[in-house]
Amino acid sequence: MRGIRAALISFVALGALLPATVGREPAAAWDGTFSVRGSVEQYAVTHAVAGAALELRDARDTVVDTGVVDAQGSYLFREVAPGAGYRVVQNDAGALTIGPPATVLDRDTDPPQSFYDAQVLNPGFGYITTRDGTTLSATITLPGPVAGGPYPTVIEYSGYSPSNPRAPQPSTLIAQALGFATVGVNIRGTGCSGGAFLYFEPLQALDGYDIVEAVAAQPWVLHGEPGMVGISYPGIAQLFTAREQPPHLAAIAPLAVIGDTYRSTLYPGGIFNDGFALDWARGRVSDARPYGQGWERGIVDAGGPDGVQCAENQLLRLQNPDLLQLIQDTAFYVDELNDEVSPERFVDDIDVPVFVGAAFQDEQVSGHSANLFDDFTSSPSRHFMITNGAHVDPLVTELGRWYEFLEFYVTRRTPDFPDALAPLVGPVVGSTVGINGVEIEPDRFVGIDYATALAQYEAEGELRVIFENGYGNPAIPGSPQGTFEHTFSQWPPAETVPTTWYLQPDGALAPTAPEIDALDHRGASAYQYDPTAKIAKTIAGGTGDAWPNDPDYDWRALPDGKALAFESPALNDDVVMVGTGRFDLWLRSTAPDTDVEVTLTEIRPDGQERYVQSGWLRASHRRLDDARSTVLRPFQTHHETDALPLDAATFAELDIEIFPFAHVFRAGSRLRLSVEAPGGNRPAWTLDAIPASGTVVNEVGHSTVYASKVTLPVIPGLDPPAALPPCPSLRGQPCRAYIAAAAPTAVTAEVVDADSLRVRWVASPRDGVVDYLVTDVVTGATRTTAATEAVFDDVTEGPHAFSVVARIGATTSG
C-alpha cells in the first residue's frame, strides 16, 4: 500500500504542474469559502464542500497528500513535514479552488512569552488558545474576586469533562475546598475544545505546555506558577505535559496513572485487556464524537461567543483516527508508537517536584506505576505513595499528604489543613465514592516556618508504602487507613532480599530446588487450559463497585483440573514483601501458544485465602529484553519479530512479572502460587485469552532440569503489628474460603504391550473422591475407575496425552 500510495502522489503532483487540459479548469483564487489552519505536523481544513477532493501542496506546489472532505466539511492532514507555504486545492465536481497559505509547525519550537501574555483568562467558562490557534474549553474558578488574588492555582487537564462548568472533576472540587484557584481544561477533540482527538499524540502534550504557560501569565496566579492535579486520565495527562517542561509549571501531583500503556494496562503480558482497557477506549471514542459528552449542547444553545466557538470546535471530530483499530493493529509492541505513550520511557525528562500516588490492586490502570519511581531522575523532589487498594485509594488514603505537597510547592507555605474542612472530608468522600471512615491525619508542621518545614519534608523518605490499607481503623473495616507504614529511598527498596521458592511435586513450594529427574513422572504437573473455566472478573458491576469498604467480590476457588496450585509450609515468622515478583515457569503445552495467569495468595491460619497479586504472559511473547530485566522483574520485548511458538515436545521457559505489591504474610500462613488460564482474579479486567482448540493440556516442570521457581521481594527487619487483619478488611484484596487443590498428580503412562497403555497417578488429596475419569486427549477415549490406574486397549500408534479428573460428589477435579 505504501508503494502504491507513493506512485499516486507522484502522478497527482505531476498533473499539478502541467498546464490545464480538457476537463480540468485552472484553480480559482481562494474566495473565503473554506478555512485552513496549520498545526504541529498537521494541516486542517474546515467549512469545505462535503465530498470534495483535496490536494495538499507544499511551497513548491508539489502535492504531498490528498483527502476527501467529510460530512461536516472538514479534513485533517496528519504527519505533514513542518514548513511554510502549504496550500490546499479543493476540487468540487471539477471546480478547483486554492486556499490561502499556512505554516505547519514543528514539535520543538515554542511560542514566545508574548503569545501567552496576550491571553486574558477570566473566571467562568471560556477558552485558552494554543500555538496552532486551536481553542481549548476551560472553566476557571477563583476563591474570590480577581482583585483579591493572587491565588495558589492548579490545573486539571484531560479528555473527560474538566471544563464542564456544571460538573467539576473530583480533584478540582477538593482543591477548591482547600482554597485553590482551579482551571479545568478539555483535551483537544473533546468537550468544547477544538481539534481532533488521538490518545496522547504529541500535540496534546504541547497543548498542555500552552495551557500551563497561558494560565501562569494571569495576574491572579500566585507566584506565576500553577501546579497540576488529577487522578487517572488527568493524572496521566500531567506526565505528558510535564515532559514538555513548561517553564512556569510549579509541580505535578498525578494519581493512579499508568507506567507503560502497553504493559501496564492494554496488553499485560501481551494479552489484550478487552475488559476495562477496551471499555475505556470505547468511552474516549464516544466522548470525542461531535457533542459526544452531551454538555456541549448546553453551551451552544446558550449562544454568545462561547456557544459559537463550541459549535465551531466540533467540526474536526469526524477526523479522529480510529483508536480501536489502532489498538487492534498494535497487538505487538512497536517501539516508535508505544514508546511515545509509555511514561516509563520519558518521565526522566520531568524537571519539577512530583507527587505520585498508586494502589497495587488498582482495578483500572493496575499498580504498575510503582515501577516509575526510579525513572524520575530529573525531578528535584519526588514523593511517592503506594498502598494496597482500588483506583480511588491514592486520593482518599493520602488526601492529607496530597494537600501538604501542593502547599509546599504551589502555595509555598507551611501546610495547615483548614480546621473547618476536616470534619467535612469524610461525608463528602462517602457520598461521592462510597467509602466510609476517611480521615485526615493531623498537621505535621504546626508552628514551623516554611523553609524549615520544607527542609524537613524533603529529608523524609521519598517512597512511602502504606501496609494493610483498610484495617487502620478496626471499628470501620475497609476504611482507607493502614496498620503501619515504611519509607524507602528507591524502587525496588534497597533493603530487598530476593527470595526464591521452587515448585515441587505434589503441589509443594519450597526454598530448595527439586531433586526429581526430568524423566521421572513426578517431574511435571499438568492442567487443562480452559479460559472459560471461571467467570471473567470478580466485580459484576462497574469499576466504582470495587471502591466501597466491603465490595461484593465474586472471587471463586480454583477450577478443579484447570489450574495448579503450589503451597509452602507454614511460615515460622512474619514475612514482609514489597516490590515485583518473578515467576520463572518451565511450561510445555499441546497447543502452539497459550496464555498464563499466575496469582500469589496467602493461605491464612483461619482457613481463609487472601488475594495478593497476579501476573500474565502469552507464551509466544516470552522473549526477554535482557538489558531491562532484573532478578525480580522480567521485561519482555513483545516485538512481533521475537514471537516464538511453543514446541509440544519440549519445555519452554516463561518469565512472568508478578505486578508490584506490598503484603505481610503472617507467621502461620502459607504462600500459594496458582497457575491457570487468565480470568477470575481481577475486578474489572477481562483478558482476551487464546481459546482452547479441543482439549489443551499444559505441563509445569518441577525437576532438576526444568526447575520452575518464584522469586519474591522480601524486606527483612520490619516489625508489623501482630494482629492478622480479618476477612474482609484489606482494600483491593478479597478473601475466599481456602480449598485445597484436588487434582491428582504425577500422571504417567507406560506401554503394556503392542496396543495397550497403562495410565497411573497419585491420588487426589481431597476428601470425598468418588472415582476418577481418565481421558485420552488425542482420541477422546475415556475410562472410569476408583483405583489410581487405568488401562487403555486397542491404542493406535502415535503420540497420546492423558488427563485424570477426580470426581468428588457432584464436582470434578483433574
mmCIF file of C-alpha atoms in Angstrom, residues 184-384:
data_model
loop_
_atom_site.group_PDB
_atom_site.id
_atom_site.type_symbol
_atom_site.label_atom_id
_atom_site.label_comp_id
_atom_site.label_asym_id
_atom_site.label_seq_id
_atom_site.Cartn_x
_atom_site.Cartn_y
_atom_site.Cartn_z
ATOM 1 C CA GLY A 184 -10.315 22.654 34.210
ATOM 2 C CA VAL A 185 -9.357 22.164 30.556
ATOM 3 C CA ASN A 186 -10.572 19.646 27.987
ATOM 4 C CA ILE A 187 -8.042 17.940 25.751
ATOM 5 C CA ARG A 188 -8.386 18.854 22.070
ATOM 6 C CA GLY A 189 -11.138 16.988 20.311
ATOM 7 C CA THR A 190 -13.261 16.630 23.472
ATOM 8 C CA GLY A 191 -15.922 18.747 25.146
ATOM 9 C CA CYS A 192 -15.984 22.225 23.658
ATOM 10 C CA SER A 193 -12.288 22.082 22.700
ATOM 11 C CA GLY A 194 -11.299 22.315 19.057
ATOM 12 C CA GLY A 195 -9.195 19.953 17.003
ATOM 13 C CA ALA A 196 -9.349 16.204 16.559
ATOM 14 C CA PHE A 197 -8.648 13.526 19.173
ATOM 15 C CA LEU A 198 -5.946 10.876 19.268
ATOM 16 C CA TYR A 199 -4.805 9.258 22.509
ATOM 17 C CA PHE A 200 -1.849 11.305 23.799
ATOM 18 C CA GLU A 201 -0.448 12.291 20.458
ATOM 19 C CA PRO A 202 2.452 14.778 20.878
ATOM 20 C CA LEU A 203 0.153 17.699 20.117
ATOM 21 C CA GLN A 204 -1.850 17.057 23.293
ATOM 22 C CA ALA A 205 1.310 17.374 25.390
ATOM 23 C CA LEU A 206 2.236 20.609 23.605
ATOM 24 C CA ASP A 207 -1.291 21.860 24.302
ATOM 25 C CA GLY A 208 -0.617 21.095 27.962
ATOM 26 C CA TYR A 209 2.509 23.246 27.771
ATOM 27 C CA ASP A 210 0.484 26.094 26.277
ATOM 28 C CA ILE A 211 -2.213 25.745 28.943
ATOM 29 C CA VAL A 212 0.311 25.973 31.757
ATOM 30 C CA GLU A 213 2.033 28.989 30.253
ATOM 31 C CA ALA A 214 -1.201 30.842 29.436
ATOM 32 C CA VAL A 215 -2.520 30.284 32.966
ATOM 33 C CA ALA A 216 0.822 31.239 34.511
ATOM 34 C CA ALA A 217 0.657 34.605 32.734
ATOM 35 C CA GLN A 218 -2.556 35.603 34.538
ATOM 36 C CA PRO A 219 -2.271 38.145 37.365
ATOM 37 C CA TRP A 220 -4.476 36.046 39.669
ATOM 38 C CA VAL A 221 -1.977 33.124 39.751
ATOM 39 C CA LEU A 222 0.193 33.080 42.869
ATOM 40 C CA HIS A 223 3.925 33.196 42.063
ATOM 41 C CA GLY A 224 3.019 32.995 38.352
ATOM 42 C CA GLU A 225 3.440 29.214 38.588
ATOM 43 C CA PRO A 226 0.420 26.876 38.658
ATOM 44 C CA GLY A 227 0.522 23.203 39.583
ATOM 45 C CA MET A 228 -1.391 20.294 38.084
ATOM 46 C CA VAL A 229 -3.725 17.797 39.773
ATOM 47 C CA GLY A 230 -5.931 14.882 38.846
ATOM 48 C CA ILE A 231 -6.476 11.173 39.256
ATOM 49 C CA SER A 232 -6.403 8.635 36.417
ATOM 50 C CA TYR A 233 -6.771 10.313 32.989
ATOM 51 C CA PRO A 234 -5.914 13.824 34.242
ATOM 52 C CA GLY A 235 -3.123 12.232 36.279
ATOM 53 C CA ILE A 236 -1.640 10.638 33.181
ATOM 54 C CA ALA A 237 -2.032 13.902 31.239
ATOM 55 C CA GLN A 238 0.212 15.589 33.811
ATOM 56 C CA LEU A 239 3.079 13.256 32.941
ATOM 57 C CA PHE A 240 2.805 14.055 29.238
ATOM 58 C CA THR A 241 2.531 17.789 29.890
ATOM 59 C CA ALA A 242 5.437 17.942 32.337
ATOM 60 C CA ARG A 243 7.555 16.005 29.853
ATOM 61 C CA GLU A 244 7.500 19.157 27.677
ATOM 62 C CA GLN A 245 8.997 21.188 30.553
ATOM 63 C CA PRO A 246 6.773 24.278 30.533
ATOM 64 C CA PRO A 247 8.994 26.842 32.319
ATOM 65 C CA HIS A 248 6.293 28.131 34.685
ATOM 66 C CA LEU A 249 4.954 24.792 35.925
ATOM 67 C CA ALA A 250 5.319 24.629 39.708
ATOM 68 C CA ALA A 251 4.702 20.923 40.382
ATOM 69 C CA ILE A 252 2.549 17.960 39.406
ATOM 70 C CA ALA A 253 0.536 15.552 41.565
ATOM 71 C CA PRO A 254 -0.552 12.655 39.314
ATOM 72 C CA LEU A 255 -2.553 9.901 40.995
ATOM 73 C CA ALA A 256 -3.460 6.413 39.715
ATOM 74 C CA VAL A 257 -1.503 6.558 36.468
ATOM 75 C CA ILE A 258 -0.078 4.056 34.012
ATOM 76 C CA GLY A 259 3.586 3.122 33.904
ATOM 77 C CA ASP A 260 3.572 1.708 30.379
ATOM 78 C CA THR A 261 0.412 1.888 28.279
ATOM 79 C CA TYR A 262 1.064 -1.477 26.630
ATOM 80 C CA ARG A 263 2.438 -3.498 29.538
ATOM 81 C CA SER A 264 0.568 -1.876 32.426
ATOM 82 C CA THR A 265 -2.988 -1.917 31.158
ATOM 83 C CA LEU A 266 -3.686 -2.530 27.480
ATOM 84 C CA TYR A 267 -1.725 -5.743 26.829
ATOM 85 C CA PRO A 268 -0.497 -7.111 30.188
ATOM 86 C CA GLY A 269 1.875 -9.915 29.327
ATOM 87 C CA GLY A 270 0.958 -9.423 25.670
ATOM 88 C CA ILE A 271 -2.706 -10.388 26.258
ATOM 89 C CA PHE A 272 -5.344 -7.865 25.204
ATOM 90 C CA ASN A 273 -7.325 -6.403 28.096
ATOM 91 C CA ASP A 274 -10.762 -6.481 26.499
ATOM 92 C CA GLY A 275 -12.386 -5.537 29.801
ATOM 93 C CA PHE A 276 -11.571 -2.186 31.374
ATOM 94 C CA ALA A 277 -8.974 -1.109 28.784
ATOM 95 C CA LEU A 278 -11.269 -1.704 25.825
ATOM 96 C CA ASP A 279 -14.245 -0.169 27.615
ATOM 97 C CA TRP A 280 -12.178 2.912 28.446
ATOM 98 C CA ALA A 281 -11.028 3.293 24.837
ATOM 99 C CA ARG A 282 -14.602 2.957 23.604
ATOM 100 C CA GLY A 283 -15.639 5.661 26.040
ATOM 101 C CA ARG A 284 -12.988 8.025 24.725
ATOM 102 C CA VAL A 285 -14.058 7.362 21.144
ATOM 103 C CA SER A 286 -17.648 8.131 22.087
ATOM 104 C CA ASP A 287 -16.716 11.266 24.041
ATOM 105 C CA ALA A 288 -14.718 12.601 21.097
ATOM 106 C CA ARG A 289 -17.598 12.445 18.632
ATOM 107 C CA PRO A 290 -19.393 15.716 17.820
ATOM 108 C CA TYR A 291 -21.173 16.732 21.030
ATOM 109 C CA GLY A 292 -20.089 13.381 22.429
ATOM 110 C CA GLN A 293 -20.062 14.359 26.103
ATOM 111 C CA GLY A 294 -23.533 15.872 25.997
ATOM 112 C CA TRP A 295 -22.914 19.046 27.976
ATOM 113 C CA GLU A 296 -21.572 20.846 24.905
ATOM 114 C CA ARG A 297 -25.146 21.307 23.630
ATOM 115 C CA GLY A 298 -25.955 23.462 26.642
ATOM 116 C CA ILE A 299 -23.045 25.782 25.868
ATOM 117 C CA VAL A 300 -24.042 26.051 22.210
ATOM 118 C CA ASP A 301 -27.719 26.565 22.964
ATOM 119 C CA ALA A 302 -26.863 29.369 25.399
ATOM 120 C CA GLY A 303 -25.490 31.278 22.412
ATOM 121 C CA GLY A 304 -22.992 34.084 22.561
ATOM 122 C CA PRO A 305 -19.312 33.865 21.598
ATOM 123 C CA ASP A 306 -18.725 30.816 23.809
ATOM 124 C CA GLY A 307 -21.551 28.900 22.149
ATOM 125 C CA VAL A 308 -20.429 29.855 18.654
ATOM 126 C CA GLN A 309 -16.877 28.740 19.444
ATOM 127 C CA CYS A 310 -18.049 25.430 20.916
ATOM 128 C CA ALA A 311 -20.068 24.691 17.765
ATOM 129 C CA GLU A 312 -17.094 25.605 15.576
ATOM 130 C CA ASN A 313 -14.873 23.335 17.661
ATOM 131 C CA GLN A 314 -16.970 20.273 16.816
ATOM 132 C CA LEU A 315 -16.091 20.442 13.116
ATOM 133 C CA LEU A 316 -12.966 18.264 13.123
ATOM 134 C CA ARG A 317 -14.444 15.457 15.230
ATOM 135 C CA LEU A 318 -15.062 13.150 12.259
ATOM 136 C CA GLN A 319 -11.315 13.326 11.577
ATOM 137 C CA ASN A 320 -10.409 11.422 14.746
ATOM 138 C CA PRO A 321 -8.237 8.411 13.850
ATOM 139 C CA ASP A 322 -9.814 5.049 14.618
ATOM 140 C CA LEU A 323 -8.431 4.435 18.115
ATOM 141 C CA LEU A 324 -9.991 0.980 18.394
ATOM 142 C CA GLN A 325 -8.459 -0.103 15.102
ATOM 143 C CA LEU A 326 -5.104 1.290 16.221
ATOM 144 C CA ILE A 327 -5.311 -0.815 19.379
ATOM 145 C CA GLN A 328 -6.149 -3.900 17.346
ATOM 146 C CA ASP A 329 -3.260 -3.223 14.973
ATOM 147 C CA THR A 330 -0.688 -2.975 17.783
ATOM 148 C CA ALA A 331 -1.047 -6.369 19.433
ATOM 149 C CA PHE A 332 2.751 -6.373 19.498
ATOM 150 C CA TYR A 333 4.920 -3.601 20.880
ATOM 151 C CA VAL A 334 6.018 -1.145 18.184
ATOM 152 C CA ASP A 335 8.822 0.995 19.559
ATOM 153 C CA GLU A 336 8.155 4.167 17.573
ATOM 154 C CA LEU A 337 4.454 4.090 18.519
ATOM 155 C CA ASN A 338 4.363 2.606 22.009
ATOM 156 C CA ASP A 339 7.415 4.384 23.420
ATOM 157 C CA GLU A 340 5.661 7.680 22.671
ATOM 158 C CA VAL A 341 2.793 6.832 25.041
ATOM 159 C CA SER A 342 4.716 4.929 27.739
ATOM 160 C CA PRO A 343 5.683 7.098 30.728
ATOM 161 C CA GLU A 344 8.479 4.705 31.701
ATOM 162 C CA ARG A 345 10.263 5.917 28.573
ATOM 163 C CA PHE A 346 10.066 9.667 29.228
ATOM 164 C CA VAL A 347 9.394 10.687 32.844
ATOM 165 C CA ASP A 348 13.127 11.217 33.248
ATOM 166 C CA ASP A 349 12.513 14.489 31.364
ATOM 167 C CA ILE A 350 10.205 15.840 34.089
ATOM 168 C CA ASP A 351 12.054 18.573 35.978
ATOM 169 C CA VAL A 352 9.533 19.747 38.605
ATOM 170 C CA PRO A 353 8.543 18.342 42.013
ATOM 171 C CA VAL A 354 6.246 15.346 41.679
ATOM 172 C CA PHE A 355 3.800 13.569 43.971
ATOM 173 C CA VAL A 356 2.655 10.184 42.624
ATOM 174 C CA GLY A 357 0.039 8.021 44.314
ATOM 175 C CA ALA A 358 -0.728 4.438 43.330
ATOM 176 C CA ALA A 359 -2.704 1.429 44.523
ATOM 177 C CA PHE A 360 -1.221 -2.004 43.935
ATOM 178 C CA GLN A 361 -4.534 -3.691 43.084
ATOM 179 C CA ASP A 362 -5.915 -0.766 41.053
ATOM 180 C CA GLU A 363 -8.785 -2.326 39.086
ATOM 181 C CA GLN A 364 -8.356 0.102 36.194
ATOM 182 C CA VAL A 365 -4.736 1.009 35.434
ATOM 183 C CA SER A 366 -3.057 -1.557 37.775
ATOM 184 C CA GLY A 367 -0.325 -0.661 40.249
ATOM 185 C CA HIS A 368 2.387 -0.961 37.611
ATOM 186 C CA SER A 369 3.217 2.728 38.011
ATOM 187 C CA ALA A 370 5.247 1.792 41.103
ATOM 188 C CA ASN A 371 7.949 0.895 38.595
ATOM 189 C CA LEU A 372 8.153 4.572 37.587
ATOM 190 C CA PHE A 373 9.736 5.695 40.855
ATOM 191 C CA ASP A 374 13.396 5.468 39.895
ATOM 192 C CA ASP A 375 12.695 6.864 36.416
ATOM 193 C CA PHE A 376 12.033 10.415 37.692
ATOM 194 C CA THR A 377 15.738 11.190 37.589
ATOM 195 C CA SER A 378 15.377 14.897 36.739
ATOM 196 C CA SER A 379 12.744 15.798 39.320
ATOM 197 C CA PRO A 380 14.203 17.895 42.163
ATOM 198 C CA SER A 381 11.753 16.437 44.691
ATOM 199 C CA ARG A 382 9.964 13.085 44.400
ATOM 200 C CA HIS A 383 7.193 11.927 46.698
ATOM 201 C CA PHE A 384 5.644 8.527 46.015
#
